[in-house]
Amino acid sequence: MGKTQGVLLVLLAAFCFGTMPVLAHGAYAENVNVPTLLFQRFGIASILIWIAILVRREPLPKGKPLGLLVLMGSVVYFGQAFTLFEALRFLPAGLASILAFLYPVIVSIAAHFFMDDRLGRQRIFALAVAVLGMGLSIGPIGQGNGVGVFLALLSAVGAAAYILMGAKAPEDVSPLATNGVVLGSATLSFLVFGLAQGFSLTDVSEVEWAIGLSMASLIGIASLLKGLKAIGPVNASILLALEPITATVLGHTLLNQVLDPLQIAGGILIIGAVIMLVLAKGKTKAEQEVAI
C-alpha cells in the first residue's frame, strides 16, 4: 500500500470518528438514552468484529494480556465512551470533540511524571498553547455548561489512560483480536450498567442510530489500522486532527450548532498544540501509539 492510500485511509478514519458526536445528537433528539445507545453501539460492533475473528481464526490473548484487555474495555473504554456521550447531552458536537481531543496532551503530562520522559521546551510550549486553547474553547465557567465541559475533559483523561495501558499490551496480539476483546468487554459493562439504570424500549430509530455509530466506529478502526501500516503513527496522529474539525463542521451544517469565534480559535490552538506534541522529538512508546 502506498503512502497516498495510507493518508486517505487515516483521513477516512478521522472523518468517521468525527461523525459520531453528530450521530449521538441525532439519537438524543429522539429521546434515546445514553446507556441504551452505547450498549447497542458496542453490541453491534462486537458481533461484527467477533464474526471476523472467527472467520479469520485469529489467535486470542490469554493470561495477563487477556486480563489487561478486559480491564481496558470494561472499565477504561467504558468510562471514556460514557463520559463523552454524556458530555454530548450538554455541549455542541464540535466543542465536545475539541475538548476530548486533549488526550495527547494528558498522555504527554503522564509520560513526564510516570514514564521518566522529560517534556522539553518544545512540548512545554505545546502544553501552554493547549491550555490557552482549552480556556478559549470553554469560555467563562463553560458558558453555563460546566457539567458538559467536565465530562468532556474526563473523557480525554479516559482516552489517555487507555493509550497508556495499550502501550503495555503485548505486540504479538493481532489488532483484530485486541479490538474484539476490548469491544466485547465494554459491551458487557454497558449491559450491566444499562440493566441497573433501566433500558428504554428498543425501537427502530434507536437501532438505526446505534447501527450508524457502530459502522462509523468499525470503518474508522479498520481504516486507521490499515493506514497506520503505510504512514506510521506520527503522521496518522496529525491527520486525526480532522476528527474535531469534522464534528464542528457537521454540527454546524446538520444541527445548526454554532461555535463563537473564541471557541473556534481555542479549537485551532488545541489542534496545533497536539500536532506540535506529535512532532516533538524523544516521544515515548505511549505517545507514538496515540493514534491507535
PDB file of C-alpha atoms in Angstrom:
ATOM      1  CA  MET A   1       0.000   0.000   0.000  1.00  0.00           C
ATOM      2  CA  GLY A   2       1.337   3.437  -0.938  1.00  0.00           C
ATOM      3  CA  LYS A   3       1.556   6.455   1.329  1.00  0.00           C
ATOM      4  CA  THR A   4      -1.217   8.256  -0.542  1.00  0.00           C
ATOM      5  CA  GLN A   5      -3.609   5.395   0.163  1.00  0.00           C
ATOM      6  CA  GLY A   6      -2.483   5.380   3.783  1.00  0.00           C
ATOM      7  CA  VAL A   7      -3.190   9.102   4.111  1.00  0.00           C
ATOM      8  CA  LEU A   8      -6.647   8.699   2.587  1.00  0.00           C
ATOM      9  CA  LEU A   9      -7.467   5.795   4.908  1.00  0.00           C
ATOM     10  CA  VAL A  10      -6.469   7.742   8.018  1.00  0.00           C
ATOM     11  CA  LEU A  11      -8.461  10.759   6.831  1.00  0.00           C
ATOM     12  CA  LEU A  12     -11.441   8.445   6.325  1.00  0.00           C
ATOM     13  CA  ALA A  13     -10.967   7.158   9.869  1.00  0.00           C
ATOM     14  CA  ALA A  14     -10.856  10.696  11.265  1.00  0.00           C
ATOM     15  CA  PHE A  15     -14.000  11.595   9.335  1.00  0.00           C
ATOM     16  CA  CYS A  16     -15.820   8.516  10.658  1.00  0.00           C
ATOM     17  CA  PHE A  17     -14.819   9.298  14.235  1.00  0.00           C
ATOM     18  CA  GLY A  18     -15.905  12.908  13.731  1.00  0.00           C
ATOM     19  CA  THR A  19     -19.413  11.868  12.663  1.00  0.00           C
ATOM     20  CA  MET A  20     -20.082  10.020  15.909  1.00  0.00           C
ATOM     21  CA  PRO A  21     -20.845  13.073  18.109  1.00  0.00           C
ATOM     22  CA  VAL A  22     -23.299  14.288  15.457  1.00  0.00           C
ATOM     23  CA  LEU A  23     -24.999  10.884  15.306  1.00  0.00           C
ATOM     24  CA  ALA A  24     -25.285  10.923  19.090  1.00  0.00           C
ATOM     25  CA  HIS A  25     -27.053  14.293  18.971  1.00  0.00           C
ATOM     26  CA  GLY A  26     -29.459  12.858  16.409  1.00  0.00           C
ATOM     27  CA  ALA A  27     -30.248   9.959  18.719  1.00  0.00           C
ATOM     28  CA  TYR A  28     -30.770  12.251  21.706  1.00  0.00           C
ATOM     29  CA  ALA A  29     -33.242  14.293  19.680  1.00  0.00           C
ATOM     30  CA  GLU A  30     -35.361  11.129  19.508  1.00  0.00           C
ATOM     31  CA  ASN A  31     -35.108  10.606  23.279  1.00  0.00           C
ATOM     32  CA  VAL A  32     -32.613   7.734  23.138  1.00  0.00           C
ATOM     33  CA  ASN A  33     -30.798   7.457  26.466  1.00  0.00           C
ATOM     34  CA  VAL A  34     -27.044   7.073  26.752  1.00  0.00           C
ATOM     35  CA  PRO A  35     -26.840   3.535  28.243  1.00  0.00           C
ATOM     36  CA  THR A  36     -29.197   2.127  25.591  1.00  0.00           C
ATOM     37  CA  LEU A  37     -27.395   3.838  22.719  1.00  0.00           C
ATOM     38  CA  LEU A  38     -23.937   2.762  23.839  1.00  0.00           C
ATOM     39  CA  PHE A  39     -24.955  -0.823  24.604  1.00  0.00           C
ATOM     40  CA  GLN A  40     -26.435  -1.136  21.139  1.00  0.00           C
ATOM     41  CA  ARG A  41     -23.451   0.566  19.520  1.00  0.00           C
ATOM     42  CA  PHE A  42     -20.872  -1.663  21.203  1.00  0.00           C
ATOM     43  CA  GLY A  43     -23.048  -4.748  20.940  1.00  0.00           C
ATOM     44  CA  ILE A  44     -23.477  -4.470  17.173  1.00  0.00           C
ATOM     45  CA  ALA A  45     -19.783  -3.672  16.691  1.00  0.00           C
ATOM     46  CA  SER A  46     -18.770  -6.612  18.905  1.00  0.00           C
ATOM     47  CA  ILE A  47     -20.910  -9.086  16.979  1.00  0.00           C
ATOM     48  CA  LEU A  48     -19.435  -7.986  13.658  1.00  0.00           C
ATOM     49  CA  ILE A  49     -15.831  -7.957  14.829  1.00  0.00           C
ATOM     50  CA  TRP A  50     -16.133 -11.370  16.508  1.00  0.00           C
ATOM     51  CA  ILE A  51     -17.549 -12.819  13.301  1.00  0.00           C
ATOM     52  CA  ALA A  52     -14.418 -11.550  11.545  1.00  0.00           C
ATOM     53  CA  ILE A  53     -12.195 -13.015  14.290  1.00  0.00           C
ATOM     54  CA  LEU A  54     -13.833 -16.437  13.966  1.00  0.00           C
ATOM     55  CA  VAL A  55     -13.767 -16.412  10.157  1.00  0.00           C
ATOM     56  CA  ARG A  56     -10.079 -15.492  10.098  1.00  0.00           C
ATOM     57  CA  ARG A  57      -9.311 -17.785  13.046  1.00  0.00           C
ATOM     58  CA  GLU A  58      -7.368 -15.079  14.819  1.00  0.00           C
ATOM     59  CA  PRO A  59      -5.440 -16.307  17.888  1.00  0.00           C
ATOM     60  CA  LEU A  60      -6.831 -14.853  21.094  1.00  0.00           C
ATOM     61  CA  PRO A  61      -4.803 -13.441  24.003  1.00  0.00           C
ATOM     62  CA  LYS A  62      -4.505 -15.450  27.202  1.00  0.00           C
ATOM     63  CA  GLY A  63      -3.417 -14.891  30.791  1.00  0.00           C
ATOM     64  CA  LYS A  64      -2.243 -11.418  31.800  1.00  0.00           C
ATOM     65  CA  PRO A  65      -2.618  -9.896  28.289  1.00  0.00           C
ATOM     66  CA  LEU A  66      -6.248 -11.016  28.243  1.00  0.00           C
ATOM     67  CA  GLY A  67      -6.810  -9.552  31.709  1.00  0.00           C
ATOM     68  CA  LEU A  68      -5.290  -6.232  30.657  1.00  0.00           C
ATOM     69  CA  LEU A  69      -7.503  -6.007  27.576  1.00  0.00           C
ATOM     70  CA  VAL A  70     -10.604  -6.896  29.563  1.00  0.00           C
ATOM     71  CA  LEU A  71      -9.754  -4.161  32.077  1.00  0.00           C
ATOM     72  CA  MET A  72      -9.171  -1.688  29.255  1.00  0.00           C
ATOM     73  CA  GLY A  73     -12.562  -2.456  27.733  1.00  0.00           C
ATOM     74  CA  SER A  74     -14.772  -2.992  30.774  1.00  0.00           C
ATOM     75  CA  VAL A  75     -13.504  -0.045  32.826  1.00  0.00           C
ATOM     76  CA  VAL A  76     -11.389   2.442  30.860  1.00  0.00           C
ATOM     77  CA  TYR A  77     -13.062   2.331  27.444  1.00  0.00           C
ATOM     78  CA  PHE A  78     -16.468   2.071  29.124  1.00  0.00           C
ATOM     79  CA  GLY A  79     -15.754   5.178  31.185  1.00  0.00           C
ATOM     80  CA  GLN A  80     -14.288   7.118  28.287  1.00  0.00           C
ATOM     81  CA  ALA A  81     -17.239   6.429  25.991  1.00  0.00           C
ATOM     82  CA  PHE A  82     -19.846   7.058  28.674  1.00  0.00           C
ATOM     83  CA  THR A  83     -18.404  10.410  29.773  1.00  0.00           C
ATOM     84  CA  LEU A  84     -18.038  11.605  26.170  1.00  0.00           C
ATOM     85  CA  PHE A  85     -21.580  10.673  25.187  1.00  0.00           C
ATOM     86  CA  GLU A  86     -22.930  12.186  28.397  1.00  0.00           C
ATOM     87  CA  ALA A  87     -20.995  15.372  27.623  1.00  0.00           C
ATOM     88  CA  LEU A  88     -22.720  15.490  24.237  1.00  0.00           C
ATOM     89  CA  ARG A  89     -26.038  15.924  26.044  1.00  0.00           C
ATOM     90  CA  PHE A  90     -24.794  19.326  27.251  1.00  0.00           C
ATOM     91  CA  LEU A  91     -22.330  20.515  24.606  1.00  0.00           C
ATOM     92  CA  PRO A  92     -22.314  21.027  20.835  1.00  0.00           C
ATOM     93  CA  ALA A  93     -20.700  18.168  18.923  1.00  0.00           C
ATOM     94  CA  GLY A  94     -17.735  20.305  17.868  1.00  0.00           C
ATOM     95  CA  LEU A  95     -16.907  21.636  21.328  1.00  0.00           C
ATOM     96  CA  ALA A  96     -17.135  18.205  22.984  1.00  0.00           C
ATOM     97  CA  SER A  97     -14.908  16.718  20.276  1.00  0.00           C
ATOM     98  CA  ILE A  98     -12.361  19.528  20.616  1.00  0.00           C
ATOM     99  CA  LEU A  99     -12.093  19.103  24.390  1.00  0.00           C
ATOM    100  CA  ALA A 100     -11.887  15.307  24.117  1.00  0.00           C
ATOM    101  CA  PHE A 101      -9.059  15.805  21.609  1.00  0.00           C
ATOM    102  CA  LEU A 102      -6.870  17.000  24.504  1.00  0.00           C
ATOM    103  CA  TYR A 103      -5.954  13.385  25.301  1.00  0.00           C
ATOM    104  CA  PRO A 104      -2.465  13.548  23.681  1.00  0.00           C
ATOM    105  CA  VAL A 105      -1.702  16.475  25.983  1.00  0.00           C
ATOM    106  CA  ILE A 106      -2.645  14.364  29.008  1.00  0.00           C
ATOM    107  CA  VAL A 107      -0.549  11.470  27.677  1.00  0.00           C
ATOM    108  CA  SER A 108       2.485  13.761  27.473  1.00  0.00           C
ATOM    109  CA  ILE A 109       1.995  15.005  31.027  1.00  0.00           C
ATOM    110  CA  ALA A 110       1.527  11.468  32.357  1.00  0.00           C
ATOM    111  CA  ALA A 111       4.607  10.263  30.481  1.00  0.00           C
ATOM    112  CA  HIS A 112       6.630  13.043  32.127  1.00  0.00           C
ATOM    113  CA  PHE A 113       5.623  12.072  35.661  1.00  0.00           C
ATOM    114  CA  PHE A 114       5.214   8.306  35.413  1.00  0.00           C
ATOM    115  CA  MET A 115       7.383   7.144  32.493  1.00  0.00           C
ATOM    116  CA  ASP A 116      10.560   9.166  33.093  1.00  0.00           C
ATOM    117  CA  ASP A 117      10.125  11.090  29.861  1.00  0.00           C
ATOM    118  CA  ARG A 118      11.123  14.730  30.193  1.00  0.00           C
ATOM    119  CA  LEU A 119       8.873  17.149  28.373  1.00  0.00           C
ATOM    120  CA  GLY A 120      11.477  19.532  26.980  1.00  0.00           C
ATOM    121  CA  ARG A 121      10.934  23.126  25.855  1.00  0.00           C
ATOM    122  CA  GLN A 122       9.032  22.318  22.679  1.00  0.00           C
ATOM    123  CA  ARG A 123       6.469  20.150  24.419  1.00  0.00           C
ATOM    124  CA  ILE A 124       6.133  22.531  27.382  1.00  0.00           C
ATOM    125  CA  PHE A 125       5.329  25.291  24.886  1.00  0.00           C
ATOM    126  CA  ALA A 126       2.804  23.000  23.201  1.00  0.00           C
ATOM    127  CA  LEU A 127       1.171  22.285  26.562  1.00  0.00           C
ATOM    128  CA  ALA A 128       0.899  26.011  27.264  1.00  0.00           C
ATOM    129  CA  VAL A 129      -0.746  26.521  23.872  1.00  0.00           C
ATOM    130  CA  ALA A 130      -3.160  23.669  24.625  1.00  0.00           C
ATOM    131  CA  VAL A 131      -4.124  25.177  27.992  1.00  0.00           C
ATOM    132  CA  LEU A 132      -4.744  28.556  26.330  1.00  0.00           C
ATOM    133  CA  GLY A 133      -6.825  26.861  23.644  1.00  0.00           C
ATOM    134  CA  MET A 134      -8.813  24.991  26.271  1.00  0.00           C
ATOM    135  CA  GLY A 135      -9.535  28.218  28.120  1.00  0.00           C
ATOM    136  CA  LEU A 136     -10.755  29.940  24.966  1.00  0.00           C
ATOM    137  CA  SER A 137     -12.865  26.935  23.956  1.00  0.00           C
ATOM    138  CA  ILE A 138     -14.548  26.619  27.342  1.00  0.00           C
ATOM    139  CA  GLY A 139     -15.157  30.309  27.974  1.00  0.00           C
ATOM    140  CA  PRO A 140     -16.376  31.666  31.331  1.00  0.00           C
ATOM    141  CA  ILE A 141     -17.255  28.641  33.503  1.00  0.00           C
ATOM    142  CA  GLY A 142     -18.095  26.548  30.495  1.00  0.00           C
ATOM    143  CA  GLN A 143     -20.623  29.149  29.284  1.00  0.00           C
ATOM    144  CA  GLY A 144     -23.261  27.632  31.508  1.00  0.00           C
ATOM    145  CA  ASN A 145     -22.343  24.055  30.561  1.00  0.00           C
ATOM    146  CA  GLY A 146     -19.841  23.261  33.278  1.00  0.00           C
ATOM    147  CA  VAL A 147     -21.083  19.689  33.653  1.00  0.00           C
ATOM    148  CA  GLY A 148     -20.610  19.006  29.949  1.00  0.00           C
ATOM    149  CA  VAL A 149     -17.122  20.525  29.968  1.00  0.00           C
ATOM    150  CA  PHE A 150     -16.131  18.441  32.983  1.00  0.00           C
ATOM    151  CA  LEU A 151     -17.407  15.244  31.339  1.00  0.00           C
ATOM    152  CA  ALA A 152     -15.637  16.001  28.038  1.00  0.00           C
ATOM    153  CA  LEU A 153     -12.349  16.593  29.864  1.00  0.00           C
ATOM    154  CA  LEU A 154     -12.906  13.423  31.886  1.00  0.00           C
ATOM    155  CA  SER A 155     -13.359  11.590  28.593  1.00  0.00           C
ATOM    156  CA  ALA A 156      -9.980  12.932  27.454  1.00  0.00           C
ATOM    157  CA  VAL A 157      -8.434  11.573  30.655  1.00  0.00           C
ATOM    158  CA  GLY A 158     -10.026   8.202  29.931  1.00  0.00           C
ATOM    159  CA  ALA A 159      -8.658   8.171  26.390  1.00  0.00           C
ATOM    160  CA  ALA A 160      -5.181   8.984  27.710  1.00  0.00           C
ATOM    161  CA  ALA A 161      -5.430   6.171  30.277  1.00  0.00           C
ATOM    162  CA  TYR A 162      -6.498   3.773  27.530  1.00  0.00           C
ATOM    163  CA  ILE A 163      -3.481   4.743  25.414  1.00  0.00           C
ATOM    164  CA  LEU A 164      -1.044   4.414  28.306  1.00  0.00           C
ATOM    165  CA  MET A 165      -2.414   0.975  29.150  1.00  0.00           C
ATOM    166  CA  GLY A 166      -2.397  -0.007  25.479  1.00  0.00           C
ATOM    167  CA  ALA A 167       1.298   0.829  25.278  1.00  0.00           C
ATOM    168  CA  LYS A 168       1.890  -2.035  27.715  1.00  0.00           C
ATOM    169  CA  ALA A 169      -0.190  -4.527  25.729  1.00  0.00           C
ATOM    170  CA  PRO A 170       1.763  -7.344  24.056  1.00  0.00           C
ATOM    171  CA  GLU A 171       2.673  -6.681  20.438  1.00  0.00           C
ATOM    172  CA  ASP A 172       2.074 -10.275  19.331  1.00  0.00           C
ATOM    173  CA  VAL A 173      -1.707  -9.972  19.745  1.00  0.00           C
ATOM    174  CA  SER A 174      -3.463  -9.090  16.479  1.00  0.00           C
ATOM    175  CA  PRO A 175      -5.261  -5.717  16.333  1.00  0.00           C
ATOM    176  CA  LEU A 176      -8.469  -7.518  15.385  1.00  0.00           C
ATOM    177  CA  ALA A 177      -8.354  -9.773  18.456  1.00  0.00           C
ATOM    178  CA  THR A 178      -7.388  -6.817  20.651  1.00  0.00           C
ATOM    179  CA  ASN A 179     -10.364  -4.771  19.488  1.00  0.00           C
ATOM    180  CA  GLY A 180     -12.646  -7.797  19.796  1.00  0.00           C
ATOM    181  CA  VAL A 181     -11.784  -8.317  23.463  1.00  0.00           C
ATOM    182  CA  VAL A 182     -11.966  -4.605  24.264  1.00  0.00           C
ATOM    183  CA  LEU A 183     -15.295  -4.074  22.497  1.00  0.00           C
ATOM    184  CA  GLY A 184     -16.780  -7.256  23.959  1.00  0.00           C
ATOM    185  CA  SER A 185     -15.756  -6.255  27.473  1.00  0.00           C
ATOM    186  CA  ALA A 186     -17.181  -2.761  27.016  1.00  0.00           C
ATOM    187  CA  THR A 187     -20.434  -4.260  25.737  1.00  0.00           C
ATOM    188  CA  LEU A 188     -20.825  -6.413  28.840  1.00  0.00           C
ATOM    189  CA  SER A 189     -20.167  -3.387  31.074  1.00  0.00           C
ATOM    190  CA  PHE A 190     -22.827  -1.367  29.276  1.00  0.00           C
ATOM    191  CA  LEU A 191     -25.225  -4.307  29.542  1.00  0.00           C
ATOM    192  CA  VAL A 192     -24.786  -4.470  33.318  1.00  0.00           C
ATOM    193  CA  PHE A 193     -24.926  -0.692  33.646  1.00  0.00           C
ATOM    194  CA  GLY A 194     -27.970  -0.445  31.406  1.00  0.00           C
ATOM    195  CA  LEU A 195     -29.863  -3.125  33.279  1.00  0.00           C
ATOM    196  CA  ALA A 196     -29.131  -1.308  36.538  1.00  0.00           C
ATOM    197  CA  GLN A 197     -30.271   2.023  35.082  1.00  0.00           C
ATOM    198  CA  GLY A 198     -33.194   0.584  33.113  1.00  0.00           C
ATOM    199  CA  PHE A 199     -33.051   0.237  29.359  1.00  0.00           C
ATOM    200  CA  SER A 200     -35.656   2.066  27.325  1.00  0.00           C
ATOM    201  CA  LEU A 201     -37.754   0.106  24.846  1.00  0.00           C
ATOM    202  CA  THR A 202     -35.778  -0.624  21.700  1.00  0.00           C
ATOM    203  CA  ASP A 203     -37.451   0.869  18.666  1.00  0.00           C
ATOM    204  CA  VAL A 204     -36.348   1.212  15.064  1.00  0.00           C
ATOM    205  CA  SER A 205     -34.963   4.719  15.497  1.00  0.00           C
ATOM    206  CA  GLU A 206     -32.688   3.636  18.367  1.00  0.00           C
ATOM    207  CA  VAL A 207     -31.338   0.703  16.398  1.00  0.00           C
ATOM    208  CA  GLU A 208     -30.708   2.883  13.359  1.00  0.00           C
ATOM    209  CA  TRP A 209     -28.635   5.366  15.355  1.00  0.00           C
ATOM    210  CA  ALA A 210     -26.723   2.540  17.026  1.00  0.00           C
ATOM    211  CA  ILE A 211     -26.021   0.914  13.651  1.00  0.00           C
ATOM    212  CA  GLY A 212     -24.719   4.229  12.329  1.00  0.00           C
ATOM    213  CA  LEU A 213     -22.406   4.638  15.322  1.00  0.00           C
ATOM    214  CA  SER A 214     -21.204   1.026  15.038  1.00  0.00           C
ATOM    215  CA  MET A 215     -20.445   1.369  11.332  1.00  0.00           C
ATOM    216  CA  ALA A 216     -18.624   4.663  11.878  1.00  0.00           C
ATOM    217  CA  SER A 217     -16.576   3.052  14.653  1.00  0.00           C
ATOM    218  CA  LEU A 218     -15.712  -0.136  12.748  1.00  0.00           C
ATOM    219  CA  ILE A 219     -14.927   1.600   9.464  1.00  0.00           C
ATOM    220  CA  GLY A 220     -12.836   4.139  11.370  1.00  0.00           C
ATOM    221  CA  ILE A 221     -10.881   1.487  13.267  1.00  0.00           C
ATOM    222  CA  ALA A 222     -10.298  -0.656  10.167  1.00  0.00           C
ATOM    223  CA  SER A 223      -9.195   2.323   8.085  1.00  0.00           C
ATOM    224  CA  LEU A 224      -6.899   3.604  10.834  1.00  0.00           C
ATOM    225  CA  LEU A 225      -5.192   0.256  11.347  1.00  0.00           C
ATOM    226  CA  LYS A 226      -4.549  -0.140   7.614  1.00  0.00           C
ATOM    227  CA  GLY A 227      -3.422   3.458   7.220  1.00  0.00           C
ATOM    228  CA  LEU A 228      -1.029   3.171  10.152  1.00  0.00           C
ATOM    229  CA  LYS A 229       0.930   0.468   8.358  1.00  0.00           C
ATOM    230  CA  ALA A 230       1.515   2.786   5.407  1.00  0.00           C
ATOM    231  CA  ILE A 231       2.286   6.131   7.049  1.00  0.00           C
ATOM    232  CA  GLY A 232       3.144   5.330  10.684  1.00  0.00           C
ATOM    233  CA  PRO A 233       1.606   6.516  13.965  1.00  0.00           C
ATOM    234  CA  VAL A 234       3.138  10.003  13.989  1.00  0.00           C
ATOM    235  CA  ASN A 235       1.690  11.049  10.637  1.00  0.00           C
ATOM    236  CA  ALA A 236      -1.584   9.334  11.490  1.00  0.00           C
ATOM    237  CA  SER A 237      -1.832  11.288  14.747  1.00  0.00           C
ATOM    238  CA  ILE A 238      -1.513  14.552  12.831  1.00  0.00           C
ATOM    239  CA  LEU A 239      -4.144  13.591  10.274  1.00  0.00           C
ATOM    240  CA  LEU A 240      -6.565  12.601  13.034  1.00  0.00           C
ATOM    241  CA  ALA A 241      -6.902  16.325  13.742  1.00  0.00           C
ATOM    242  CA  LEU A 242      -9.609  16.131  11.077  1.00  0.00           C
ATOM    243  CA  GLU A 243     -11.840  14.436  13.685  1.00  0.00           C
ATOM    244  CA  PRO A 244     -12.807  17.527  15.758  1.00  0.00           C
ATOM    245  CA  ILE A 245     -12.932  19.592  12.576  1.00  0.00           C
ATOM    246  CA  THR A 246     -15.434  17.134  11.086  1.00  0.00           C
ATOM    247  CA  ALA A 247     -17.566  17.194  14.237  1.00  0.00           C
ATOM    248  CA  THR A 248     -17.581  21.000  14.242  1.00  0.00           C
ATOM    249  CA  VAL A 249     -18.469  21.359  10.558  1.00  0.00           C
ATOM    250  CA  LEU A 250     -21.160  18.664  10.611  1.00  0.00           C
ATOM    251  CA  GLY A 251     -22.590  20.022  13.860  1.00  0.00           C
ATOM    252  CA  HIS A 252     -22.917  23.435  12.237  1.00  0.00           C
ATOM    253  CA  THR A 253     -24.231  22.116   8.909  1.00  0.00           C
ATOM    254  CA  LEU A 254     -26.650  19.447  10.109  1.00  0.00           C
ATOM    255  CA  LEU A 255     -27.594  20.571  13.609  1.00  0.00           C
ATOM    256  CA  ASN A 256     -27.210  24.365  13.357  1.00  0.00           C
ATOM    257  CA  GLN A 257     -24.719  24.284  16.233  1.00  0.00           C
ATOM    258  CA  VAL A 258     -22.564  27.394  16.107  1.00  0.00           C
ATOM    259  CA  LEU A 259     -19.302  27.922  17.998  1.00  0.00           C
ATOM    260  CA  ASP A 260     -18.319  31.520  18.685  1.00  0.00           C
ATOM    261  CA  PRO A 261     -15.037  32.906  17.285  1.00  0.00           C
ATOM    262  CA  LEU A 262     -13.170  32.432  20.574  1.00  0.00           C
ATOM    263  CA  GLN A 263     -14.176  28.766  20.733  1.00  0.00           C
ATOM    264  CA  ILE A 264     -13.045  28.253  17.147  1.00  0.00           C
ATOM    265  CA  ALA A 265      -9.741  29.979  17.931  1.00  0.00           C
ATOM    266  CA  GLY A 266      -9.352  27.781  21.004  1.00  0.00           C
ATOM    267  CA  GLY A 267     -10.003  24.673  18.930  1.00  0.00           C
ATOM    268  CA  ILE A 268      -7.357  25.717  16.416  1.00  0.00           C
ATOM    269  CA  LEU A 269      -4.846  26.215  19.243  1.00  0.00           C
ATOM    270  CA  ILE A 270      -5.639  22.782  20.724  1.00  0.00           C
ATOM    271  CA  ILE A 271      -5.240  21.058  17.360  1.00  0.00           C
ATOM    272  CA  GLY A 272      -1.999  22.950  16.732  1.00  0.00           C
ATOM    273  CA  ALA A 273      -0.695  22.012  20.189  1.00  0.00           C
ATOM    274  CA  VAL A 274      -1.440  18.337  19.591  1.00  0.00           C
ATOM    275  CA  ILE A 275       0.414  18.436  16.275  1.00  0.00           C
ATOM    276  CA  MET A 276       3.389  20.090  17.980  1.00  0.00           C
ATOM    277  CA  LEU A 277       3.405  17.365  20.623  1.00  0.00           C
ATOM    278  CA  VAL A 278       3.308  14.643  17.991  1.00  0.00           C
ATOM    279  CA  LEU A 279       6.209  16.191  16.118  1.00  0.00           C
ATOM    280  CA  ALA A 280       8.291  16.755  19.255  1.00  0.00           C
ATOM    281  CA  LYS A 281      11.438  14.697  19.499  1.00  0.00           C
ATOM    282  CA  GLY A 282      12.002  11.933  22.013  1.00  0.00           C
ATOM    283  CA  LYS A 283       8.470  10.551  22.060  1.00  0.00           C
ATOM    284  CA  THR A 284       7.727   7.611  24.309  1.00  0.00           C
ATOM    285  CA  LYS A 285       6.086   4.457  23.011  1.00  0.00           C
ATOM    286  CA  ALA A 286       2.815   5.645  24.548  1.00  0.00           C
ATOM    287  CA  GLU A 287       2.939   8.891  22.599  1.00  0.00           C
ATOM    288  CA  GLN A 288       3.798   7.054  19.402  1.00  0.00           C
ATOM    289  CA  GLU A 289       0.707   4.884  19.922  1.00  0.00           C
ATOM    290  CA  VAL A 290      -1.507   7.928  20.385  1.00  0.00           C
ATOM    291  CA  ALA A 291      -3.368   7.350  17.134  1.00  0.00           C
ATOM    292  CA  ILE A 292      -4.377   3.785  17.877  1.00  0.00           C
TER     293      ILE A 292
END
